[in-house]
Amino acid sequence: TEIYTLSLHDALPISVAFDFAGHRIGYGYGCYDKFLEGFEGVKIGIAYDSQLLEKIPSESHDIAIDIVITEKRLIKYGNSEAI
């Protein structure tokens, strides 16, 4: 399967949870990690504050996000110079 990207500036990957290092839990298929692999825009997670976890196990192929926005806070991880 090939994934083509358009001229996108931001991405909002769907996730179940995020941690304080920018890692995310998705739905287990790796689709967003494959899409985000070559993505140069800002990766933004939108969640409830209750979806923030202290630490999520990650693997080398997992792509971290740049920002998480909850109803209580905005967390910038600094993974991107575009922020």
PDB file of N, CA and C in Angstrom:
ATOM      1  N   THR A   1       0.842  -1.183   0.000  1.00  0.00           N
ATOM      2  CA  THR A   1       0.000   0.000   0.000  1.00  0.00           C
ATOM      3  C   THR A   1       0.878   1.233   0.000  1.00  0.00           C
ATOM      4  N   GLU A   2       0.597   2.153  -0.901  1.00  0.00           N
ATOM      5  CA  GLU A   2       1.314   3.419  -0.922  1.00  0.00           C
ATOM      6  C   GLU A   2       0.406   4.502  -0.364  1.00  0.00           C
ATOM      7  N   ILE A   3       1.015   5.411   0.389  1.00  0.00           N
ATOM      8  CA  ILE A   3       0.262   6.528   0.938  1.00  0.00           C
ATOM      9  C   ILE A   3       0.826   7.802   0.328  1.00  0.00           C
ATOM     10  N   TYR A   4      -0.045   8.589  -0.254  1.00  0.00           N
ATOM     11  CA  TYR A   4       0.370   9.842  -0.864  1.00  0.00           C
ATOM     12  C   TYR A   4      -0.072  10.997   0.023  1.00  0.00           C
ATOM     13  N   THR A   5       0.807  11.957   0.215  1.00  0.00           N
ATOM     14  CA  THR A   5       0.442  13.127   1.000  1.00  0.00           C
ATOM     15  C   THR A   5       0.227  14.307   0.077  1.00  0.00           C
ATOM     16  N   LEU A   6      -0.690  15.134   0.438  1.00  0.00           N
ATOM     17  CA  LEU A   6      -0.948  16.366  -0.295  1.00  0.00           C
ATOM     18  C   LEU A   6      -0.190  17.487   0.393  1.00  0.00           C
ATOM     19  N   SER A   7      -0.455  18.683   0.022  1.00  0.00           N
ATOM     20  CA  SER A   7       0.190  19.831   0.649  1.00  0.00           C
ATOM     21  C   SER A   7      -0.544  20.173   1.947  1.00  0.00           C
ATOM     22  N   LEU A   8      -0.326  19.373   2.948  1.00  0.00           N
ATOM     23  CA  LEU A   8      -0.971  19.571   4.247  1.00  0.00           C
ATOM     24  C   LEU A   8      -0.020  20.294   5.192  1.00  0.00           C
ATOM     25  N   HIS A   9      -0.579  21.113   6.053  1.00  0.00           N
ATOM     26  CA  HIS A   9       0.240  21.827   7.024  1.00  0.00           C
ATOM     27  C   HIS A   9       0.114  21.236   8.419  1.00  0.00           C
ATOM     28  N   ASP A  10      -1.025  20.626   8.724  1.00  0.00           N
ATOM     29  CA  ASP A  10      -1.272  20.049  10.033  1.00  0.00           C
ATOM     30  C   ASP A  10      -1.912  18.676   9.868  1.00  0.00           C
ATOM     31  N   ALA A  11      -1.693  17.824  10.858  1.00  0.00           N
ATOM     32  CA  ALA A  11      -2.334  16.510  10.875  1.00  0.00           C
ATOM     33  C   ALA A  11      -2.930  16.285  12.253  1.00  0.00           C
ATOM     34  N   LEU A  12      -4.107  15.670  12.286  1.00  0.00           N
ATOM     35  CA  LEU A  12      -4.800  15.361  13.534  1.00  0.00           C
ATOM     36  C   LEU A  12      -5.010  13.854  13.628  1.00  0.00           C
ATOM     37  N   PRO A  13      -3.974  13.098  14.009  1.00  0.00           N
ATOM     38  CA  PRO A  13      -4.140  11.644  14.069  1.00  0.00           C
ATOM     39  C   PRO A  13      -5.095  11.231  15.187  1.00  0.00           C
ATOM     40  N   ILE A  14      -6.009  10.348  14.877  1.00  0.00           N
ATOM     41  CA  ILE A  14      -6.958   9.853  15.868  1.00  0.00           C
ATOM     42  C   ILE A  14      -6.214   8.951  16.845  1.00  0.00           C
ATOM     43  N   SER A  15      -6.445   9.167  18.135  1.00  0.00           N
ATOM     44  CA  SER A  15      -5.729   8.416  19.154  1.00  0.00           C
ATOM     45  C   SER A  15      -6.627   8.135  20.343  1.00  0.00           C
ATOM     46  N   VAL A  16      -6.262   7.105  21.085  1.00  0.00           N
ATOM     47  CA  VAL A  16      -6.980   6.740  22.296  1.00  0.00           C
ATOM     48  C   VAL A  16      -6.393   7.477  23.496  1.00  0.00           C
ATOM     49  N   ALA A  17      -5.067   7.650  23.494  1.00  0.00           N
ATOM     50  CA  ALA A  17      -4.389   8.306  24.618  1.00  0.00           C
ATOM     51  C   ALA A  17      -3.065   8.897  24.154  1.00  0.00           C
ATOM     52  N   PHE A  18      -2.552   9.837  24.956  1.00  0.00           N
ATOM     53  CA  PHE A  18      -1.268  10.487  24.706  1.00  0.00           C
ATOM     54  C   PHE A  18      -0.470  10.480  26.004  1.00  0.00           C
ATOM     55  N   ASP A  19       0.863  10.580  25.902  1.00  0.00           N
ATOM     56  CA  ASP A  19       1.657  10.748  27.122  1.00  0.00           C
ATOM     57  C   ASP A  19       2.385  12.082  27.070  1.00  0.00           C
ATOM     58  N   PHE A  20       3.180  12.345  28.097  1.00  0.00           N
ATOM     59  CA  PHE A  20       3.833  13.643  28.219  1.00  0.00           C
ATOM     60  C   PHE A  20       5.140  13.738  27.427  1.00  0.00           C
ATOM     61  N   ALA A  21       5.418  12.726  26.604  1.00  0.00           N
ATOM     62  CA  ALA A  21       6.582  12.768  25.715  1.00  0.00           C
ATOM     63  C   ALA A  21       6.155  12.872  24.251  1.00  0.00           C
ATOM     64  N   GLY A  22       4.844  12.966  24.013  1.00  0.00           N
ATOM     65  CA  GLY A  22       4.355  13.085  22.645  1.00  0.00           C
ATOM     66  C   GLY A  22       3.997  11.768  21.990  1.00  0.00           C
ATOM     67  N   HIS A  23       4.078  10.670  22.733  1.00  0.00           N
ATOM     68  CA  HIS A  23       3.694   9.375  22.175  1.00  0.00           C
ATOM     69  C   HIS A  23       2.185   9.220  22.255  1.00  0.00           C
ATOM     70  N   ARG A  24       1.662   8.348  21.414  1.00  0.00           N
ATOM     71  CA  ARG A  24       0.217   8.148  21.358  1.00  0.00           C
ATOM     72  C   ARG A  24      -0.126   6.681  21.228  1.00  0.00           C
ATOM     73  N   ILE A  25      -1.317   6.339  21.668  1.00  0.00           N
ATOM     74  CA  ILE A  25      -1.867   5.015  21.431  1.00  0.00           C
ATOM     75  C   ILE A  25      -2.955   5.190  20.386  1.00  0.00           C
ATOM     76  N   GLY A  26      -2.809   4.504  19.291  1.00  0.00           N
ATOM     77  CA  GLY A  26      -3.813   4.575  18.241  1.00  0.00           C
ATOM     78  C   GLY A  26      -4.720   3.361  18.315  1.00  0.00           C
ATOM     79  N   TYR A  27      -5.036   2.810  17.179  1.00  0.00           N
ATOM     80  CA  TYR A  27      -5.918   1.650  17.131  1.00  0.00           C
ATOM     81  C   TYR A  27      -5.183   0.387  16.701  1.00  0.00           C
ATOM     82  N   GLY A  28      -3.848   0.430  16.705  1.00  0.00           N
ATOM     83  CA  GLY A  28      -3.064  -0.776  16.525  1.00  0.00           C
ATOM     84  C   GLY A  28      -2.719  -1.206  15.115  1.00  0.00           C
ATOM     85  N   TYR A  29      -3.045  -0.435  14.114  1.00  0.00           N
ATOM     86  CA  TYR A  29      -2.749  -0.842  12.747  1.00  0.00           C
ATOM     87  C   TYR A  29      -1.549  -0.124  12.140  1.00  0.00           C
ATOM     88  N   GLY A  30      -1.057   0.926  12.794  1.00  0.00           N
ATOM     89  CA  GLY A  30       0.106   1.652  12.295  1.00  0.00           C
ATOM     90  C   GLY A  30      -0.176   2.569  11.120  1.00  0.00           C
ATOM     91  N   CYS A  31      -1.446   2.775  10.774  1.00  0.00           N
ATOM     92  CA  CYS A  31      -1.790   3.601   9.608  1.00  0.00           C
ATOM     93  C   CYS A  31      -1.311   5.038   9.769  1.00  0.00           C
ATOM     94  N   TYR A  32      -1.542   5.630  10.934  1.00  0.00           N
ATOM     95  CA  TYR A  32      -1.128   7.016  11.124  1.00  0.00           C
ATOM     96  C   TYR A  32       0.385   7.134  11.192  1.00  0.00           C
ATOM     97  N   ASP A  33       1.058   6.159  11.779  1.00  0.00           N
ATOM     98  CA  ASP A  33       2.526   6.201  11.806  1.00  0.00           C
ATOM     99  C   ASP A  33       3.083   6.150  10.389  1.00  0.00           C
ATOM    100  N   LYS A  34       2.487   5.344   9.521  1.00  0.00           N
ATOM    101  CA  LYS A  34       2.941   5.283   8.133  1.00  0.00           C
ATOM    102  C   LYS A  34       2.700   6.603   7.419  1.00  0.00           C
ATOM    103  N   PHE A  35       1.543   7.198   7.667  1.00  0.00           N
ATOM    104  CA  PHE A  35       1.231   8.488   7.055  1.00  0.00           C
ATOM    105  C   PHE A  35       2.156   9.588   7.569  1.00  0.00           C
ATOM    106  N   LEU A  36       2.403   9.594   8.873  1.00  0.00           N
ATOM    107  CA  LEU A  36       3.190  10.666   9.495  1.00  0.00           C
ATOM    108  C   LEU A  36       4.698  10.517   9.286  1.00  0.00           C
ATOM    109  N   GLU A  37       5.136   9.374   8.814  1.00  0.00           N
ATOM    110  CA  GLU A  37       6.566   9.107   8.654  1.00  0.00           C
ATOM    111  C   GLU A  37       7.279  10.191   7.842  1.00  0.00           C
ATOM    112  N   GLY A  38       6.709  10.637   6.761  1.00  0.00           N
ATOM    113  CA  GLY A  38       7.350  11.662   5.949  1.00  0.00           C
ATOM    114  C   GLY A  38       6.684  13.021   6.069  1.00  0.00           C
ATOM    115  N   PHE A  39       5.785  13.151   7.015  1.00  0.00           N
ATOM    116  CA  PHE A  39       5.004  14.374   7.167  1.00  0.00           C
ATOM    117  C   PHE A  39       5.832  15.451   7.843  1.00  0.00           C
ATOM    118  N   GLU A  40       5.883  16.642   7.257  1.00  0.00           N
ATOM    119  CA  GLU A  40       6.706  17.723   7.793  1.00  0.00           C
ATOM    120  C   GLU A  40       5.901  18.803   8.507  1.00  0.00           C
ATOM    121  N   GLY A  41       4.582  18.686   8.500  1.00  0.00           N
ATOM    122  CA  GLY A  41       3.738  19.670   9.173  1.00  0.00           C
ATOM    123  C   GLY A  41       3.654  19.411  10.666  1.00  0.00           C
ATOM    124  N   VAL A  42       2.794  20.149  11.326  1.00  0.00           N
ATOM    125  CA  VAL A  42       2.602  20.022  12.764  1.00  0.00           C
ATOM    126  C   VAL A  42       1.599  18.908  13.034  1.00  0.00           C
ATOM    127  N   LYS A  43       1.974  17.999  13.928  1.00  0.00           N
ATOM    128  CA  LYS A  43       1.115  16.874  14.298  1.00  0.00           C
ATOM    129  C   LYS A  43       0.424  17.222  15.612  1.00  0.00           C
ATOM    130  N   ILE A  44      -0.912  17.321  15.581  1.00  0.00           N
ATOM    131  CA  ILE A  44      -1.688  17.808  16.720  1.00  0.00           C
ATOM    132  C   ILE A  44      -2.624  16.718  17.212  1.00  0.00           C
ATOM    133  N   GLY A  45      -2.600  16.478  18.518  1.00  0.00           N
ATOM    134  CA  GLY A  45      -3.532  15.555  19.143  1.00  0.00           C
ATOM    135  C   GLY A  45      -4.595  16.340  19.891  1.00  0.00           C
ATOM    136  N   ILE A  46      -5.836  15.934  19.739  1.00  0.00           N
ATOM    137  CA  ILE A  46      -6.937  16.560  20.465  1.00  0.00           C
ATOM    138  C   ILE A  46      -7.544  15.492  21.352  1.00  0.00           C
ATOM    139  N   ALA A  47      -7.641  15.790  22.653  1.00  0.00           N
ATOM    140  CA  ALA A  47      -8.099  14.775  23.601  1.00  0.00           C
ATOM    141  C   ALA A  47      -8.718  15.429  24.823  1.00  0.00           C
ATOM    142  N   TYR A  48      -9.385  14.619  25.617  1.00  0.00           N
ATOM    143  CA  TYR A  48      -9.778  15.048  26.949  1.00  0.00           C
ATOM    144  C   TYR A  48      -8.564  14.910  27.854  1.00  0.00           C
ATOM    145  N   ASP A  49      -8.498  15.709  28.894  1.00  0.00           N
ATOM    146  CA  ASP A  49      -7.375  15.650  29.817  1.00  0.00           C
ATOM    147  C   ASP A  49      -7.228  14.252  30.423  1.00  0.00           C
ATOM    148  N   SER A  50      -8.324  13.545  30.575  1.00  0.00           N
ATOM    149  CA  SER A  50      -8.286  12.190  31.142  1.00  0.00           C
ATOM    150  C   SER A  50      -7.593  11.189  30.211  1.00  0.00           C
ATOM    151  N   GLN A  51      -7.359  11.568  28.957  1.00  0.00           N
ATOM    152  CA  GLN A  51      -6.668  10.701  28.013  1.00  0.00           C
ATOM    153  C   GLN A  51      -5.153  10.875  28.061  1.00  0.00           C
ATOM    154  N   LEU A  52      -4.658  11.757  28.921  1.00  0.00           N
ATOM    155  CA  LEU A  52      -3.215  11.942  29.082  1.00  0.00           C
ATOM    156  C   LEU A  52      -2.698  10.934  30.100  1.00  0.00           C
ATOM    157  N   LEU A  53      -1.698  10.180  29.700  1.00  0.00           N
ATOM    158  CA  LEU A  53      -1.073   9.198  30.577  1.00  0.00           C
ATOM    159  C   LEU A  53       0.363   9.609  30.851  1.00  0.00           C
ATOM    160  N   GLU A  54       0.896   9.158  31.949  1.00  0.00           N
ATOM    161  CA  GLU A  54       2.276   9.507  32.319  1.00  0.00           C
ATOM    162  C   GLU A  54       3.276   9.000  31.278  1.00  0.00           C
ATOM    163  N   LYS A  55       3.142   7.739  30.884  1.00  0.00           N
ATOM    164  CA  LYS A  55       4.080   7.158  29.911  1.00  0.00           C
ATOM    165  C   LYS A  55       3.371   6.072  29.107  1.00  0.00           C
ATOM    166  N   ILE A  56       3.586   6.111  27.804  1.00  0.00           N
ATOM    167  CA  ILE A  56       3.054   5.096  26.896  1.00  0.00           C
ATOM    168  C   ILE A  56       4.243   4.371  26.274  1.00  0.00           C
ATOM    169  N   PRO A  57       4.241   3.043  26.297  1.00  0.00           N
ATOM    170  CA  PRO A  57       5.331   2.318  25.636  1.00  0.00           C
ATOM    171  C   PRO A  57       5.383   2.687  24.145  1.00  0.00           C
ATOM    172  N   SER A  58       6.571   2.895  23.628  1.00  0.00           N
ATOM    173  CA  SER A  58       6.695   3.235  22.211  1.00  0.00           C
ATOM    174  C   SER A  58       7.775   2.379  21.574  1.00  0.00           C
ATOM    175  N   GLU A  59       7.679   2.248  20.256  1.00  0.00           N
ATOM    176  CA  GLU A  59       8.648   1.490  19.487  1.00  0.00           C
ATOM    177  C   GLU A  59       9.317   2.423  18.487  1.00  0.00           C
ATOM    178  N   SER A  60      10.364   1.966  17.847  1.00  0.00           N
ATOM    179  CA  SER A  60      11.148   2.821  16.954  1.00  0.00           C
ATOM    180  C   SER A  60      10.337   3.367  15.784  1.00  0.00           C
ATOM    181  N   HIS A  61       9.299   2.671  15.345  1.00  0.00           N
ATOM    182  CA  HIS A  61       8.501   3.134  14.204  1.00  0.00           C
ATOM    183  C   HIS A  61       7.387   4.105  14.612  1.00  0.00           C
ATOM    184  N   ASP A  62       7.164   4.286  15.908  1.00  0.00           N
ATOM    185  CA  ASP A  62       6.108   5.190  16.371  1.00  0.00           C
ATOM    186  C   ASP A  62       6.516   6.647  16.145  1.00  0.00           C
ATOM    187  N   ILE A  63       5.619   7.433  15.587  1.00  0.00           N
ATOM    188  CA  ILE A  63       5.872   8.840  15.308  1.00  0.00           C
ATOM    189  C   ILE A  63       5.222   9.683  16.401  1.00  0.00           C
ATOM    190  N   ALA A  64       6.033  10.473  17.086  1.00  0.00           N
ATOM    191  CA  ALA A  64       5.517  11.333  18.159  1.00  0.00           C
ATOM    192  C   ALA A  64       4.790  12.537  17.567  1.00  0.00           C
ATOM    193  N   ILE A  65       3.871  13.078  18.337  1.00  0.00           N
ATOM    194  CA  ILE A  65       3.152  14.268  17.910  1.00  0.00           C
ATOM    195  C   ILE A  65       3.833  15.511  18.482  1.00  0.00           C
ATOM    196  N   ASP A  66       3.433  16.676  18.004  1.00  0.00           N
ATOM    197  CA  ASP A  66       4.051  17.931  18.409  1.00  0.00           C
ATOM    198  C   ASP A  66       3.270  18.674  19.483  1.00  0.00           C
ATOM    199  N   ILE A  67       1.949  18.560  19.449  1.00  0.00           N
ATOM    200  CA  ILE A  67       1.082  19.313  20.361  1.00  0.00           C
ATOM    201  C   ILE A  67      -0.091  18.437  20.766  1.00  0.00           C
ATOM    202  N   VAL A  68      -0.508  18.537  22.030  1.00  0.00           N
ATOM    203  CA  VAL A  68      -1.786  17.966  22.455  1.00  0.00           C
ATOM    204  C   VAL A  68      -2.619  19.102  23.031  1.00  0.00           C
ATOM    205  N   ILE A  69      -3.871  19.163  22.606  1.00  0.00           N
ATOM    206  CA  ILE A  69      -4.805  20.157  23.112  1.00  0.00           C
ATOM    207  C   ILE A  69      -5.903  19.408  23.857  1.00  0.00           C
ATOM    208  N   THR A  70      -6.107  19.763  25.130  1.00  0.00           N
ATOM    209  CA  THR A  70      -7.216  19.197  25.900  1.00  0.00           C
ATOM    210  C   THR A  70      -8.126  20.340  26.329  1.00  0.00           C
ATOM    211  N   GLU A  71      -9.184  20.013  27.037  1.00  0.00           N
ATOM    212  CA  GLU A  71     -10.078  21.049  27.533  1.00  0.00           C
ATOM    213  C   GLU A  71      -9.439  21.878  28.649  1.00  0.00           C
ATOM    214  N   LYS A  72      -8.281  21.412  29.176  1.00  0.00           N
ATOM    215  CA  LYS A  72      -7.626  22.108  30.290  1.00  0.00           C
ATOM    216  C   LYS A  72      -6.268  22.703  29.950  1.00  0.00           C
ATOM    217  N   ARG A  73      -5.619  22.208  28.895  1.00  0.00           N
ATOM    218  CA  ARG A  73      -4.250  22.662  28.632  1.00  0.00           C
ATOM    219  C   ARG A  73      -3.820  22.425  27.183  1.00  0.00           C
ATOM    220  N   LEU A  74      -2.728  23.090  26.854  1.00  0.00           N
ATOM    221  CA  LEU A  74      -2.050  22.940  25.568  1.00  0.00           C
ATOM    222  C   LEU A  74      -0.643  22.501  25.892  1.00  0.00           C
ATOM    223  N   ILE A  75      -0.220  21.372  25.369  1.00  0.00           N
ATOM    224  CA  ILE A  75       1.120  20.854  25.633  1.00  0.00           C
ATOM    225  C   ILE A  75       1.893  20.855  24.330  1.00  0.00           C
ATOM    226  N   LYS A  76       3.013  21.574  24.305  1.00  0.00           N
ATOM    227  CA  LYS A  76       3.903  21.597  23.143  1.00  0.00           C
ATOM    228  C   LYS A  76       5.106  20.725  23.481  1.00  0.00           C
ATOM    229  N   TYR A  77       5.374  19.769  22.618  1.00  0.00           N
ATOM    230  CA  TYR A  77       6.468  18.833  22.864  1.00  0.00           C
ATOM    231  C   TYR A  77       7.792  19.271  22.257  1.00  0.00           C
ATOM    232  N   GLY A  78       7.748  20.152  21.286  1.00  0.00           N
ATOM    233  CA  GLY A  78       8.987  20.614  20.665  1.00  0.00           C
ATOM    234  C   GLY A  78       9.591  19.632  19.692  1.00  0.00           C
ATOM    235  N   ASN A  79       8.781  18.711  19.153  1.00  0.00           N
ATOM    236  CA  ASN A  79       9.269  17.744  18.163  1.00  0.00           C
ATOM    237  C   ASN A  79       9.384  18.360  16.774  1.00  0.00           C
ATOM    238  N   SER A  80       8.880  19.580  16.624  1.00  0.00           N
ATOM    239  CA  SER A  80       8.865  20.185  15.305  1.00  0.00           C
ATOM    240  C   SER A  80       9.298  21.634  15.407  1.00  0.00           C
ATOM    241  N   GLU A  81      10.080  22.070  14.441  1.00  0.00           N
ATOM    242  CA  GLU A  81      10.482  23.476  14.402  1.00  0.00           C
ATOM    243  C   GLU A  81       9.356  24.364  13.902  1.00  0.00           C
ATOM    244  N   ALA A  82       8.286  23.767  13.416  1.00  0.00           N
ATOM    245  CA  ALA A  82       7.157  24.524  12.874  1.00  0.00           C
ATOM    246  C   ALA A  82       6.269  25.105  13.963  1.00  0.00           C
ATOM    247  N   ILE A  83       6.494  24.726  15.190  1.00  0.00           N
ATOM    248  CA  ILE A  83       5.625  25.201  16.291  1.00  0.00           C
ATOM    249  C   ILE A  83       6.009  26.615  16.693  1.00  0.00           C
TER     250      ILE A  83
END
